[in-house]
Coordinates of C-alpha atoms and ligand atoms in Angstrom, one line a residue:
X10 CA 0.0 0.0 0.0
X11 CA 1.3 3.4 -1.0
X12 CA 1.6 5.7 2.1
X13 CA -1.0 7.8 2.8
X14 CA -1.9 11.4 1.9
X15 CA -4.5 14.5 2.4
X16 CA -4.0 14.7 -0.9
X17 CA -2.5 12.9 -3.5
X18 CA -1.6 15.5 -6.4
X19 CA 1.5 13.5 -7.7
X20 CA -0.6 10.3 -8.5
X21 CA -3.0 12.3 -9.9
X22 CA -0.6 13.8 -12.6
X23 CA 1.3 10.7 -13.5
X24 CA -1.9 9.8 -15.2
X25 CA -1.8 12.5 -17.0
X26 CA 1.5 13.6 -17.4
X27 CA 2.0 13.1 -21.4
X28 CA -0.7 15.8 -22.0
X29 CA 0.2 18.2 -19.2
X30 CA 4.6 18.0 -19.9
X31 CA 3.6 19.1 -23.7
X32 CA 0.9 21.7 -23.2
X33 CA 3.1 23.4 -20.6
X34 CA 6.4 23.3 -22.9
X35 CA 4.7 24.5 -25.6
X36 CA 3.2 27.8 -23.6
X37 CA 7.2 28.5 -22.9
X38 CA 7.7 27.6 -26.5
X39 CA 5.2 30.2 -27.1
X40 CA 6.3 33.1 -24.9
X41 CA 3.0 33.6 -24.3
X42 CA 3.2 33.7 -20.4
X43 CA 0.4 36.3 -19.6
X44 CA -2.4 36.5 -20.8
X45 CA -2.1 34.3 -23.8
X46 CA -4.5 32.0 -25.7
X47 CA -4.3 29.8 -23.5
X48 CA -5.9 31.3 -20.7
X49 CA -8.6 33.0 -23.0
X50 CA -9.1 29.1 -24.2
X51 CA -9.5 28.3 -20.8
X52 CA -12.4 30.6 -19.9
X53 CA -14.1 30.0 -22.8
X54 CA -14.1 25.9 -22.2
X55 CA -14.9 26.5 -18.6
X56 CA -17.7 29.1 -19.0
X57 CA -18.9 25.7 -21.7
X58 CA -18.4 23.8 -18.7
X59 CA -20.6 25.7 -16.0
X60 CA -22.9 26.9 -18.4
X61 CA -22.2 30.7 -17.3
X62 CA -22.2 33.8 -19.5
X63 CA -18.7 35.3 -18.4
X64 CA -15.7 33.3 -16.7
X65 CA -13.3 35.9 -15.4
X66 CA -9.5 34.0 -14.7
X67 CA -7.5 36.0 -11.9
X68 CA -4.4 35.4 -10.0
X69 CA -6.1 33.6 -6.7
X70 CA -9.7 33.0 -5.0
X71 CA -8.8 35.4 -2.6
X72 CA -8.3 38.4 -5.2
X73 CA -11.5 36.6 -7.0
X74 CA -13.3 38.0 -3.8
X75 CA -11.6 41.0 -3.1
X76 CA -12.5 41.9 -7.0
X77 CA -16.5 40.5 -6.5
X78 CA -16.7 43.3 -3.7
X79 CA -15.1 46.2 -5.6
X80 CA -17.3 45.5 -8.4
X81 CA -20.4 45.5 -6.5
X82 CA -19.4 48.9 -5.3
X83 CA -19.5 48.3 -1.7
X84 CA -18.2 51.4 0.1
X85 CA -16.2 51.4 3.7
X86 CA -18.5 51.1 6.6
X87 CA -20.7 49.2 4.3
X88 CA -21.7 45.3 5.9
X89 CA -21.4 42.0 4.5
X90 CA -22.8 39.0 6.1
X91 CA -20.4 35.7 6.0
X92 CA -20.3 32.7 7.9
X93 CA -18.3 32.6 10.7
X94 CA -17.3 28.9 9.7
X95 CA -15.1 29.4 6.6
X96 CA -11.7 29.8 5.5
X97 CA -10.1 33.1 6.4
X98 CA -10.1 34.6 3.0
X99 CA -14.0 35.0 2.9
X100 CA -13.9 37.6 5.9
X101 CA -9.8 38.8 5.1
X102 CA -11.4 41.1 2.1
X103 CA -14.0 41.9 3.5
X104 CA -11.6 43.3 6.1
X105 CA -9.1 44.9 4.1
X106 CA -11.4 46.6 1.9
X107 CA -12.7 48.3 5.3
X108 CA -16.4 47.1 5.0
X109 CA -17.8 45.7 8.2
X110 CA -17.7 41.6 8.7
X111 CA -21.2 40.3 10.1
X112 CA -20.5 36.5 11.2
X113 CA -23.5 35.0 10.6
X114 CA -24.1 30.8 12.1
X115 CA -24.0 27.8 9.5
X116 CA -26.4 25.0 9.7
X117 CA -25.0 22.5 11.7
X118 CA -26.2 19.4 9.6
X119 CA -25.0 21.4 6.2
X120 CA -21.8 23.7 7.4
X121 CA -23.3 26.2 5.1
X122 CA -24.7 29.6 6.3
X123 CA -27.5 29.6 8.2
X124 CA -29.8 31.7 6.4
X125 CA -32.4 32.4 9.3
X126 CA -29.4 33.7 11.7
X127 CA -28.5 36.2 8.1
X128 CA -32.0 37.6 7.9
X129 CA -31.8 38.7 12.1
X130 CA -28.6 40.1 10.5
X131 CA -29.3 42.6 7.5
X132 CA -29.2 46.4 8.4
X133 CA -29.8 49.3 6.1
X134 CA -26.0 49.3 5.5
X135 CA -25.8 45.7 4.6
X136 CA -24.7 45.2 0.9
X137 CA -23.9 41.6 -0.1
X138 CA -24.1 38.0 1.2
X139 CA -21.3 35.9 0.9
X140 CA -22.6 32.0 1.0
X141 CA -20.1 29.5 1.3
X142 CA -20.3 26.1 -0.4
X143 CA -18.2 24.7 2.8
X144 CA -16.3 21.3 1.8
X145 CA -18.3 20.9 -1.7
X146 CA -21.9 21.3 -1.3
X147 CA -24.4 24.5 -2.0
X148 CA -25.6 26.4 0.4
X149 CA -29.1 26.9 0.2
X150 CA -29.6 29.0 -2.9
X151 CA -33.0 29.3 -3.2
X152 CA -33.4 31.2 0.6
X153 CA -30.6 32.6 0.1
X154 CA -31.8 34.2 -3.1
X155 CA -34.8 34.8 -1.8
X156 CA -33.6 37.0 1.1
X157 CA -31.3 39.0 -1.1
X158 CA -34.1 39.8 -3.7
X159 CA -36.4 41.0 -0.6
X160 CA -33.4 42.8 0.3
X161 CA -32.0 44.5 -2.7
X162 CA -28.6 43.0 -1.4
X163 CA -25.8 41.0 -4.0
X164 CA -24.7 37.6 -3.2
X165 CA -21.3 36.5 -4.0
X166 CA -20.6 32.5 -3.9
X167 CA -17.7 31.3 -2.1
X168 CA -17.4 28.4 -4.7
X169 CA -13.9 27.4 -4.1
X170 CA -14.3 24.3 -2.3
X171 CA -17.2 23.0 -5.0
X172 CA -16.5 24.1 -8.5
X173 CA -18.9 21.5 -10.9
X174 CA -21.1 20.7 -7.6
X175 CA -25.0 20.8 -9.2
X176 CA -27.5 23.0 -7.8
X177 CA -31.3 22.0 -8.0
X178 CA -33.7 24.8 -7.1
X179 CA -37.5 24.3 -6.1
X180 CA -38.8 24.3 -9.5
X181 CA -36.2 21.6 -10.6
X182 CA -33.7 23.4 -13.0
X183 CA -30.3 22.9 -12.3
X184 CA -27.1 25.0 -12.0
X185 CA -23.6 24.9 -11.2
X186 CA -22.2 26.5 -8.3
X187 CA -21.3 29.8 -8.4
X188 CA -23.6 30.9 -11.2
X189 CA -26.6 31.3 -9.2
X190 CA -25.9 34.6 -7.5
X191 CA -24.6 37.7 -9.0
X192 CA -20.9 36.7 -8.9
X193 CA -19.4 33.6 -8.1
X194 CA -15.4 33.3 -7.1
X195 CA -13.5 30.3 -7.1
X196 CA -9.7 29.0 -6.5
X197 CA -7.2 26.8 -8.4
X198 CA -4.7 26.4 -5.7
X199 CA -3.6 23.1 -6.3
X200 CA -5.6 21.1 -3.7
X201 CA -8.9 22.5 -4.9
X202 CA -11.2 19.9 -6.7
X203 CA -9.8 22.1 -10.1
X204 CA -6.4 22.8 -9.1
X205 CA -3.6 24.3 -11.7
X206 CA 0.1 23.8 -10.6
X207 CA 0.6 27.4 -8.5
X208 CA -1.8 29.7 -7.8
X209 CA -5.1 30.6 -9.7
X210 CA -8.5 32.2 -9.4
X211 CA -11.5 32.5 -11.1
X212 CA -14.5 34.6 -10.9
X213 CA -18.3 34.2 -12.6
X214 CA -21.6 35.7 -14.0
X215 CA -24.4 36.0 -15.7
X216 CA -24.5 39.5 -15.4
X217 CA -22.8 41.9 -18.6
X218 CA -21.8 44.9 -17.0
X219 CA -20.9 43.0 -13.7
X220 CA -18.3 41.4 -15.9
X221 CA -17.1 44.6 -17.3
X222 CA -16.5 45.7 -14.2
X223 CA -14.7 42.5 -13.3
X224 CA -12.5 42.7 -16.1
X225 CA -11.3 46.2 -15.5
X226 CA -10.9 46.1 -11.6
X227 CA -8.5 43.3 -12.1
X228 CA -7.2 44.9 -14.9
X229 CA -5.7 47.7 -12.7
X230 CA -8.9 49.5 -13.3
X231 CA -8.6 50.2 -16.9
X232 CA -10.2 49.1 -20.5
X233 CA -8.1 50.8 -22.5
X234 CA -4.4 50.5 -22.3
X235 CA -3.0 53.1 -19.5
X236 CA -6.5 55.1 -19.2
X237 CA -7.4 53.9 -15.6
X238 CA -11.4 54.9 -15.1
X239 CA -11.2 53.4 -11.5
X240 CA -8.7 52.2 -8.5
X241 CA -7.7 48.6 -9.7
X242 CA -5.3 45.5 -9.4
X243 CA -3.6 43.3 -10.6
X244 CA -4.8 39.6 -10.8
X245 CA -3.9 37.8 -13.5
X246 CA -4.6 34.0 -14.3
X247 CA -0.9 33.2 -16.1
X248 CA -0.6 30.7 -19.0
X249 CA 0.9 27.7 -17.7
X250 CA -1.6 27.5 -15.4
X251 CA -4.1 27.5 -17.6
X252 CA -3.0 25.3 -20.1
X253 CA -2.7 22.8 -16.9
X254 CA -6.5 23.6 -16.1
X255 CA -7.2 23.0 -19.7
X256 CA -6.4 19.3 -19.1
X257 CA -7.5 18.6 -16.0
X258 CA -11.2 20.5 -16.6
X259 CA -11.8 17.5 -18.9
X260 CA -11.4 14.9 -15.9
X261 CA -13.2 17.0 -13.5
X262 CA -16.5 15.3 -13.9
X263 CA -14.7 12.1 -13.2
X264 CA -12.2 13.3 -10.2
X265 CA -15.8 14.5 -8.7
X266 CA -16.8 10.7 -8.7
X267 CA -13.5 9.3 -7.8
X268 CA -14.2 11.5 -4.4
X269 CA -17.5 10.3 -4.6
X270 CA -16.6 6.7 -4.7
X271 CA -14.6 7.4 -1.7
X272 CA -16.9 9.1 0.5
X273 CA -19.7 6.4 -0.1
X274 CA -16.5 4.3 0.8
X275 CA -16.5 5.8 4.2
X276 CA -20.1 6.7 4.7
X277 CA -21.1 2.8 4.2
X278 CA -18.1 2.3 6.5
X279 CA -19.6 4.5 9.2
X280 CA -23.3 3.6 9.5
X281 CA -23.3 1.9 12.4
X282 CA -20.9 3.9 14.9
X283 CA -23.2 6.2 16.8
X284 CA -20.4 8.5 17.6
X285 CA -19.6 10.0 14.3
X286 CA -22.0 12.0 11.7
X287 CA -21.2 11.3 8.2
X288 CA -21.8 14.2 5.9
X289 CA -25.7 15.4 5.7
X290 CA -26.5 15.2 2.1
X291 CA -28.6 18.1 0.9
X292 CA -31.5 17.2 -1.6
X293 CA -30.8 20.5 -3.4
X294 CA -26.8 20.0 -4.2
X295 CA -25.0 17.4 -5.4
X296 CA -21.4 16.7 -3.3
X297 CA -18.0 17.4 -5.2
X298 CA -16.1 16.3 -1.7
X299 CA -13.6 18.7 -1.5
X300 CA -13.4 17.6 2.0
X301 CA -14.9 14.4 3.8
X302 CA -15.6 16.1 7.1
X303 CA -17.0 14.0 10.2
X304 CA -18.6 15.1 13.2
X305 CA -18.0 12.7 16.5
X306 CA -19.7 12.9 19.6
X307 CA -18.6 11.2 22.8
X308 CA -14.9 11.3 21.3
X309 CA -11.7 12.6 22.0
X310 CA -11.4 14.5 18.5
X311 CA -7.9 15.5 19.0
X312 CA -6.7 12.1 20.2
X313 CA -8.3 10.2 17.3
X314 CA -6.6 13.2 15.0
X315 CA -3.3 12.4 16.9
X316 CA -3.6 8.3 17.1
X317 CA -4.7 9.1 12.8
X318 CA -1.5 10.9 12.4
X319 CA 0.9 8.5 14.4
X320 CA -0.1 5.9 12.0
X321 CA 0.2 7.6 8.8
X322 CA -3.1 8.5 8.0
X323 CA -3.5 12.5 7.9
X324 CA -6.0 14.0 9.2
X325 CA -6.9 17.5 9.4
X326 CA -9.4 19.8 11.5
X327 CA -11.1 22.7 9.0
X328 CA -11.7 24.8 11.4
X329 CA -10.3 24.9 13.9
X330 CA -11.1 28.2 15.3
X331 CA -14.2 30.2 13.7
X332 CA -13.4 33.7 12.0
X333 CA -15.2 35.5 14.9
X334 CA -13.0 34.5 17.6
X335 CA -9.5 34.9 15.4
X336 CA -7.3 37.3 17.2
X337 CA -6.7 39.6 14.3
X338 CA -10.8 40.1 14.5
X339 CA -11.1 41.3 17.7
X340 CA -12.7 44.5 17.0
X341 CA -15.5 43.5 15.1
X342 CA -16.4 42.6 18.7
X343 CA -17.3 39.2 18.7
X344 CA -16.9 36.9 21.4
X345 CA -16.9 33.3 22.7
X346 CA -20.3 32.1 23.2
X347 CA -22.1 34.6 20.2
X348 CA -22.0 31.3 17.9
X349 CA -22.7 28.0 19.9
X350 CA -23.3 26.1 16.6
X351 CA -20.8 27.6 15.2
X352 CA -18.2 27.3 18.0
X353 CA -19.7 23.5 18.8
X354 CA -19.0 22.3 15.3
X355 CA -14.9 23.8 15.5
X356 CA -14.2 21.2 18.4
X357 CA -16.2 18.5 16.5
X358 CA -15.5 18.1 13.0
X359 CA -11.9 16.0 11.7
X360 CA -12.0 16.2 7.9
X361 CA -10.4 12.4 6.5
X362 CA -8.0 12.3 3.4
X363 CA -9.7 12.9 0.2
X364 CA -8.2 13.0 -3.0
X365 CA -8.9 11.4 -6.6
X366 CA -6.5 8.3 -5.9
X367 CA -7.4 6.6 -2.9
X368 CA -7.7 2.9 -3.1
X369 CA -9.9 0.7 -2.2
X370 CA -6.9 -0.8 0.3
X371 CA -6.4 2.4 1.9
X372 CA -9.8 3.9 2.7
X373 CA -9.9 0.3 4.5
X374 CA -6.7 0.9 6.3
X375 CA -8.2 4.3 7.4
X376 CA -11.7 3.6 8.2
X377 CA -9.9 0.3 10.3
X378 CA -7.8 2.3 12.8
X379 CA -11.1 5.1 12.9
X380 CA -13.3 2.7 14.5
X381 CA -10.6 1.1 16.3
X382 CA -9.9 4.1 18.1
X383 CA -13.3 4.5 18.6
X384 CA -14.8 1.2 19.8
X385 CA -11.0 -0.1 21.0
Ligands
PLP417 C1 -9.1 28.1 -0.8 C2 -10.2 29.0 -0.4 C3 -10.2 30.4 -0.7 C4 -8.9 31.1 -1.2 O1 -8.4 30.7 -2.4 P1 -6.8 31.0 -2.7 O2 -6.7 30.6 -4.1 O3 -6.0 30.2 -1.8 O4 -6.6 32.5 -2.5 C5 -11.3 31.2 -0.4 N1 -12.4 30.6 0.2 C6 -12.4 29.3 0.5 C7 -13.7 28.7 1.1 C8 -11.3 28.5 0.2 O5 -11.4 27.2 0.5

């Protein structure tokens, strides 16, 4: 048995080395590092793939949010609701673009925001809603839509973690995530379910002059060469990188069942042991497992993460702390006890490796020593 990993990337391009060695010479064969065909190839073949109007490439899902907030116009002082169980980037731009941070709870069964907690939330000054599709699976769209239409406010999709998940709204049409709400921003950092070989970002709509707007903020705020009609930056999606997402945008759909594959691995595993949850699945989203994240009652987490480790399995906690009790928030004023569900499901959760190339041998060697911790 191969050892172990949280991810297995070099696996994963072995298989398709061949395809990935040439398409990356010939972009330095080209010279064409930035912004080259390649990456306008790219955008074109993924806005094919999500069925969405505009596909924006930028330099990192972090600058794809940072961009969806400038071009939505939102002005210091002005609020954004985000859940306070995410990664730090979600509430990072929101912070350094001097708008206000409103944690809002997730759903405890879904990790995704808890849209009844958001609408206690909204104020005169609140100006977007940032959903998160936590570990692969939609938030609840069509509530979430709903409250922003009542409210006049944007939503921006988190999609980083589920690029390609399916959304199903009430009356049954389907769309992919991130090109539900107004913009959606995603991430090609190379463990994301679409990862390119560095850094990458990407962001989407539906929406023309939204994309406009996209395309010149990240453009240091100008259309036409050195005529800058607003305050900018610089994100760029370079061409290696996308001639690597090129290739591996036509395995997606079957990396997303490889992790499938393995969750039902574990799930079926799992059944029986009273102590852990296995992931909720939520009739209106289909699952793209960027993370297999259990929740266990009546169990030292930290010890199973530690007896996990100690035999080679790794094993990771996402999050450990929640974004409202971070030290470098402290003066948005939050504090311990303002989130229980949130809070609760930090000391809780233990994420188990998830990657295209597990085998069937491993997943058993990992599910083994879980309930062998568990039931001794
Ligand atoms: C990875 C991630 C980001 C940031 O993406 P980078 O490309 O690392 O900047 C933002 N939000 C979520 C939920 C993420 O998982």
């Amino acid at each position: 048995m191969n050892q172990i990993q949280l991810v297995d990337l070099h696996t994963q391009y072995l298989k398709i080395k061949e395809e990935i060695d040439t398409a990356v010479l010939n972009v330095i064969d080209s010279t064409a590092f930035i912004n080259g065909p390649e990456v306008k190839s790219f955008a074109a073949e993924l806005e094919a793939y999500l069925n969405v109007k505009h596909v924006i490439p930028c330099a990192n899902g972090t600058d794809a949010l940072q961009i969806a907030l400038m071009a939505i116009g939102a002005k210091p002082g002005d609020e954004i609701l985000t859940p306070s169980f995410t990664y730090i980037a979600t509430a990072e731009v929101i912070a350094l673009l001097q708008l206000k941070p409103i944690f809002v709870e997730v759903d405890t069964d879904t990790f995704t925001i808890d849209v009844e907690d958001a609408k206690s939330k909204i104020t005169s000054k609140t100006k977007a809603i940032i959903p998160v599709h936590l570990y692969g699976q939609c938030a609840n769209m069509d509530a979430i839509m709903e409250l922003a239409n009542k409210e006049n406010i944007f939503v921006i999709e988190d999609t980083a973690q589920a690029i390609g998940s399916d959304y199903t709204n009430s009356s049954g049409e389907k769309a992919k995530a991130g090109c539900i709400g107004h913009i959606g921003t995603t991430s090609f950092f190379p463990s994301k379910n679409l990862g390119c070989y560095g850094d990458g970002g990407a962001m989407m709509t539906n929406d023309d002059e939204l994309a406009a707007q996209l395309k010149m903020i990240s453009n240091h705020g100008q259309r036409i060469k050195y005529h800058h009609d607003m305050i900018g930056c610089n994100s760029r999606l370079d061409s290696i990188q996308a001639a690597v997402l090129r290739i591996k945008l036509k395995h997606l759909d079957e990396y997303t069942e490889a992790r499938n594959a393995a969750a039902d691995f574990y799930s079926e595993a799992f059944k029986n042991i009273e102590e852990i949850t296995t992931p909720y699945l939520a009739p209106y989203s289909s699952h793209g497992f960027h993370q297999y994240t259990i929740k266990l009652d009546n169990v030292d987490r930290d010890a199973l993460q530690e007896y996990l480790n100690e035999n080679d399995i790794p094993a990771n906690i996402y999050y450990p702390v929640p974004v409202h009790l971070q030290k470098g928030y402290t003066e948005y004023g939050a504090k311990a006890g303002d989130m229980p569900k949130t809070e609760s499901l930090t000391s809780k959760v233990l994420s188990l490796p998830m990657h295209t190339e597990l085998t069937e041998d491993q997943l058993q060697y990992i599910v083994g020593h879980v309930i062998r911790f568990i039931k001794g």
